[in-house]
Structure formats: C-alpha cells, structure tokens
Amino acid sequence: RNSVQAVRMLAIVCQQELVKHLNILLAQLNNKLANKAMRDSVVECLNVIEKCCGPESTKLIKHKIPTYTSIL
C-alpha cells in the first residue's frame, strides 16, 4: 500500500514529468491489481495519475492496463 501511495503522491507533485516513467510504474501497478485487497487503492492511484499527468498518461494507462476505465 505504501508504494501505491508513493506513486499517487509523485503524480500529484511531478504531474507531466512523471509520464516518461509511467511504463515502469504501470507494469507494477498492473501486478498489484490482481490482489483484491489492493485493487481499490490502485484504481484510485490510476485516477490521480490520469487527472494530474494529462492526456498522454491516459493513453499509456489504457495501453498497459486495458481493463482500466477512464474517469475523464
């Protein structure tokens, strides 16, 4: 959970600067989606990434995590 919270905070602080690192982060978040206990916090984190990091992040999220539903 701490790692997901850290990514969420990074998205808020770094915003679009985080986009170039999303490939690595999204792979790890996708792995955590399989854990039912982590699923809600991961989806919240993805929502924050999508809001803070712009439309480029939405494309990357959809590419890496096809089951993600956009909030925008």
C-alpha positions as a printed Julia matrix, in Angstrom:
72×3 Matrix{Float64}:
   0.0    0.0     0.0
   2.82   2.39    0.75
   4.22   2.03   -2.75
   0.84   2.84   -4.3
   0.52   5.89   -2.03
   4.01   6.99   -3.03
   3.15   6.77   -6.74
  -0.03   8.75   -6.1
   1.97  11.48   -4.34
   4.52  11.51   -7.15
   1.73  12.03   -9.68
   0.41  14.99   -7.7
   3.83  16.6    -7.27
   5.54  15.76  -10.56
   2.5   15.87  -12.84
   3.53  15.63  -16.52
   7.17  14.98  -15.63
   6.06  11.55  -14.42
   4.78  10.5   -17.86
   8.21   9.38  -19.1
   8.43   6.93  -16.19
   4.89   5.58  -16.38
   5.78   2.46  -18.38
   7.71   1.09  -15.43
   5.23   2.23  -12.81
   2.17   0.99  -14.68
   3.62  -2.5   -15.03
   3.96  -2.7   -11.26
   0.52  -1.22  -10.64
  -0.98  -3.74  -13.05
   0.57  -6.56  -10.99
  -0.99  -5.12   -7.85
  -4.44  -5.04   -9.49
  -4.54  -8.83   -9.24
  -4.59  -8.53   -5.44
  -8.19  -7.87   -4.37
  -7.05  -6.11   -1.2
  -5.0   -3.63   -3.26
  -7.41  -3.13   -6.15
  -9.27  -0.07   -4.81
  -6.13   1.8    -3.87
  -4.53   1.02   -7.25
  -7.6    2.27   -9.13
  -7.56   5.46   -7.04
  -3.89   5.87   -7.86
  -4.58   5.44  -11.58
  -7.33   8.05  -11.34
  -4.91  10.53   -9.76
  -2.29   9.79  -12.42
  -4.87  10.37  -15.13
  -6.02  13.68  -13.6
  -2.58  15.07  -12.79
  -0.43  13.84  -15.67
  -2.6   14.78  -18.64
  -3.95  13.01  -21.73
  -0.64  11.3   -22.54
  -0.91   9.39  -19.27
  -4.43   8.22  -20.15
  -3.13   6.69  -23.39
  -0.33   4.9   -21.53
  -2.68   3.63  -18.83
  -5.11   2.24  -21.42
  -2.22   0.62  -23.28
  -0.7   -1.06  -20.2
  -3.96  -1.76  -18.34
  -6.7   -2.35  -20.94
  -9.36  -3.02  -18.29
  -8.97   0.48  -16.8
 -11.99   2.74  -17.22
 -11.18   6.42  -17.66
 -12.7    8.92  -15.25
 -12.33  11.86  -17.64
